[in-house]
């Protein structure tokens, strides 16, 4: 089984939502947002990420 790289992931995490227990646990982060039809914060540019709108619609709107 592969080892979790939480510390390494945390160093690269661009999410500004505090506190979040899923930070650095990318698999949990993806599963959590997928459940709500969303994407992880790191897939959004900083000005959108900080709005906490992680919807797929918002993601599509910025990539048109
Ligand atoms: S994107 Fe969502 S689940 Fe992932 S670290 Fe940020 S607030 Fe937590």
PDB file of C-alpha atoms and ligand atoms in Angstrom:
ATOM      1  CA  UNK A   1       0.000   0.000   0.000  1.00  0.00           C
ATOM      2  CA  UNK A   2       1.332   3.466  -0.862  1.00  0.00           C
ATOM      3  CA  UNK A   3       2.066   5.916   1.883  1.00  0.00           C
ATOM      4  CA  UNK A   4      -0.046   9.092   2.128  1.00  0.00           C
ATOM      5  CA  UNK A   5       1.924  12.192   1.121  1.00  0.00           C
ATOM      6  CA  UNK A   6      -0.117  14.563   3.287  1.00  0.00           C
ATOM      7  CA  UNK A   7       2.831  16.758   4.315  1.00  0.00           C
ATOM      8  CA  UNK A   8       4.011  17.070   0.732  1.00  0.00           C
ATOM      9  CA  UNK A   9       0.466  17.793  -0.450  1.00  0.00           C
ATOM     10  CA  UNK A  10      -0.046  20.394   2.285  1.00  0.00           C
ATOM     11  CA  UNK A  11       2.962  22.326   1.049  1.00  0.00           C
ATOM     12  CA  UNK A  12       1.289  22.627  -2.366  1.00  0.00           C
ATOM     13  CA  UNK A  13      -2.329  23.099  -1.223  1.00  0.00           C
ATOM     14  CA  UNK A  14      -3.755  26.436  -2.426  1.00  0.00           C
ATOM     15  CA  UNK A  15      -7.059  26.181  -0.548  1.00  0.00           C
ATOM     16  CA  UNK A  16      -7.679  29.150   1.770  1.00  0.00           C
ATOM     17  CA  UNK A  17     -10.643  27.654   3.639  1.00  0.00           C
ATOM     18  CA  UNK A  18      -9.707  27.317   7.300  1.00  0.00           C
ATOM     19  CA  UNK A  19     -10.052  25.081   9.122  1.00  0.00           C
ATOM     20  CA  UNK A  20     -10.522  22.015   6.950  1.00  0.00           C
ATOM     21  CA  UNK A  21      -9.615  18.542   8.186  1.00  0.00           C
ATOM     22  CA  UNK A  22      -9.133  17.343   4.582  1.00  0.00           C
ATOM     23  CA  UNK A  23      -6.206  19.603   3.760  1.00  0.00           C
ATOM     24  CA  UNK A  24      -3.400  17.566   2.287  1.00  0.00           C
ATOM     25  CA  UNK A  25      -5.664  14.533   2.056  1.00  0.00           C
ATOM     26  CA  UNK A  26      -6.424  15.026  -1.624  1.00  0.00           C
ATOM     27  CA  UNK A  27      -8.433  11.807  -2.016  1.00  0.00           C
ATOM     28  CA  UNK A  28     -10.804  12.888   0.790  1.00  0.00           C
ATOM     29  CA  UNK A  29     -10.953  16.423  -0.610  1.00  0.00           C
ATOM     30  CA  UNK A  30     -11.988  15.168  -4.057  1.00  0.00           C
ATOM     31  CA  UNK A  31     -14.579  12.732  -2.672  1.00  0.00           C
ATOM     32  CA  UNK A  32     -16.074  15.417  -0.418  1.00  0.00           C
ATOM     33  CA  UNK A  33     -16.542  17.964  -3.188  1.00  0.00           C
ATOM     34  CA  UNK A  34     -17.655  15.355  -5.723  1.00  0.00           C
ATOM     35  CA  UNK A  35     -20.521  14.480  -3.372  1.00  0.00           C
ATOM     36  CA  UNK A  36     -21.791  18.061  -3.722  1.00  0.00           C
ATOM     37  CA  UNK A  37     -21.166  18.384  -7.471  1.00  0.00           C
ATOM     38  CA  UNK A  38     -18.041  20.434  -6.826  1.00  0.00           C
ATOM     39  CA  UNK A  39     -14.312  20.345  -7.493  1.00  0.00           C
ATOM     40  CA  UNK A  40     -11.343  20.877  -5.137  1.00  0.00           C
ATOM     41  CA  UNK A  41     -10.273  24.466  -4.482  1.00  0.00           C
ATOM     42  CA  UNK A  42      -6.861  23.925  -6.077  1.00  0.00           C
ATOM     43  CA  UNK A  43      -8.491  23.691  -9.510  1.00  0.00           C
ATOM     44  CA  UNK A  44      -9.635  27.328  -9.332  1.00  0.00           C
ATOM     45  CA  UNK A  45      -7.568  30.486  -9.797  1.00  0.00           C
ATOM     46  CA  UNK A  46      -6.927  32.368  -6.504  1.00  0.00           C
ATOM     47  CA  UNK A  47      -9.605  35.043  -7.058  1.00  0.00           C
ATOM     48  CA  UNK A  48     -12.271  32.361  -7.512  1.00  0.00           C
ATOM     49  CA  UNK A  49     -10.875  29.959  -4.928  1.00  0.00           C
ATOM     50  CA  UNK A  50     -11.263  32.568  -2.215  1.00  0.00           C
ATOM     51  CA  UNK A  51     -15.008  32.888  -2.958  1.00  0.00           C
ATOM     52  CA  UNK A  52     -15.395  29.218  -1.932  1.00  0.00           C
ATOM     53  CA  UNK A  53     -17.655  28.659  -4.945  1.00  0.00           C
ATOM     54  CA  UNK A  54     -16.339  25.254  -5.953  1.00  0.00           C
ATOM     55  CA  UNK A  55     -19.215  24.375  -8.292  1.00  0.00           C
ATOM     56  CA  UNK A  56     -18.609  22.666 -11.619  1.00  0.00           C
ATOM     57  CA  UNK A  57     -20.675  25.453 -13.228  1.00  0.00           C
ATOM     58  CA  UNK A  58     -18.223  28.051 -11.949  1.00  0.00           C
ATOM     59  CA  UNK A  59     -15.291  25.969 -13.140  1.00  0.00           C
ATOM     60  CA  UNK A  60     -16.811  25.719 -16.625  1.00  0.00           C
ATOM     61  CA  UNK A  61     -17.612  29.455 -16.659  1.00  0.00           C
ATOM     62  CA  UNK A  62     -13.964  30.387 -16.128  1.00  0.00           C
ATOM     63  CA  UNK A  63     -12.735  27.971 -18.793  1.00  0.00           C
ATOM     64  CA  UNK A  64     -15.072  29.018 -21.631  1.00  0.00           C
TER      65      UNK A  64
HETATM   66  S1  LIG B   1     -10.894  22.268  -1.295  1.00  0.00           S
HETATM   67 FE1  LIG B   1     -12.505  21.812   0.191  1.00  0.00          FE
HETATM   68  S2  LIG B   1     -12.054  19.780   1.073  1.00  0.00           S
HETATM   69 FE2  LIG B   1     -10.240  20.512  -0.060  1.00  0.00          FE
HETATM   70  S3  LIG B   1      -8.959  21.413   1.520  1.00  0.00           S
HETATM   71 FE3  LIG B   1     -10.201  23.060   0.647  1.00  0.00          FE
HETATM   72  S4  LIG B   1     -12.083  23.210   1.879  1.00  0.00           S
HETATM   73 FE4  LIG B   1     -11.028  21.278   2.351  1.00  0.00          FE
END
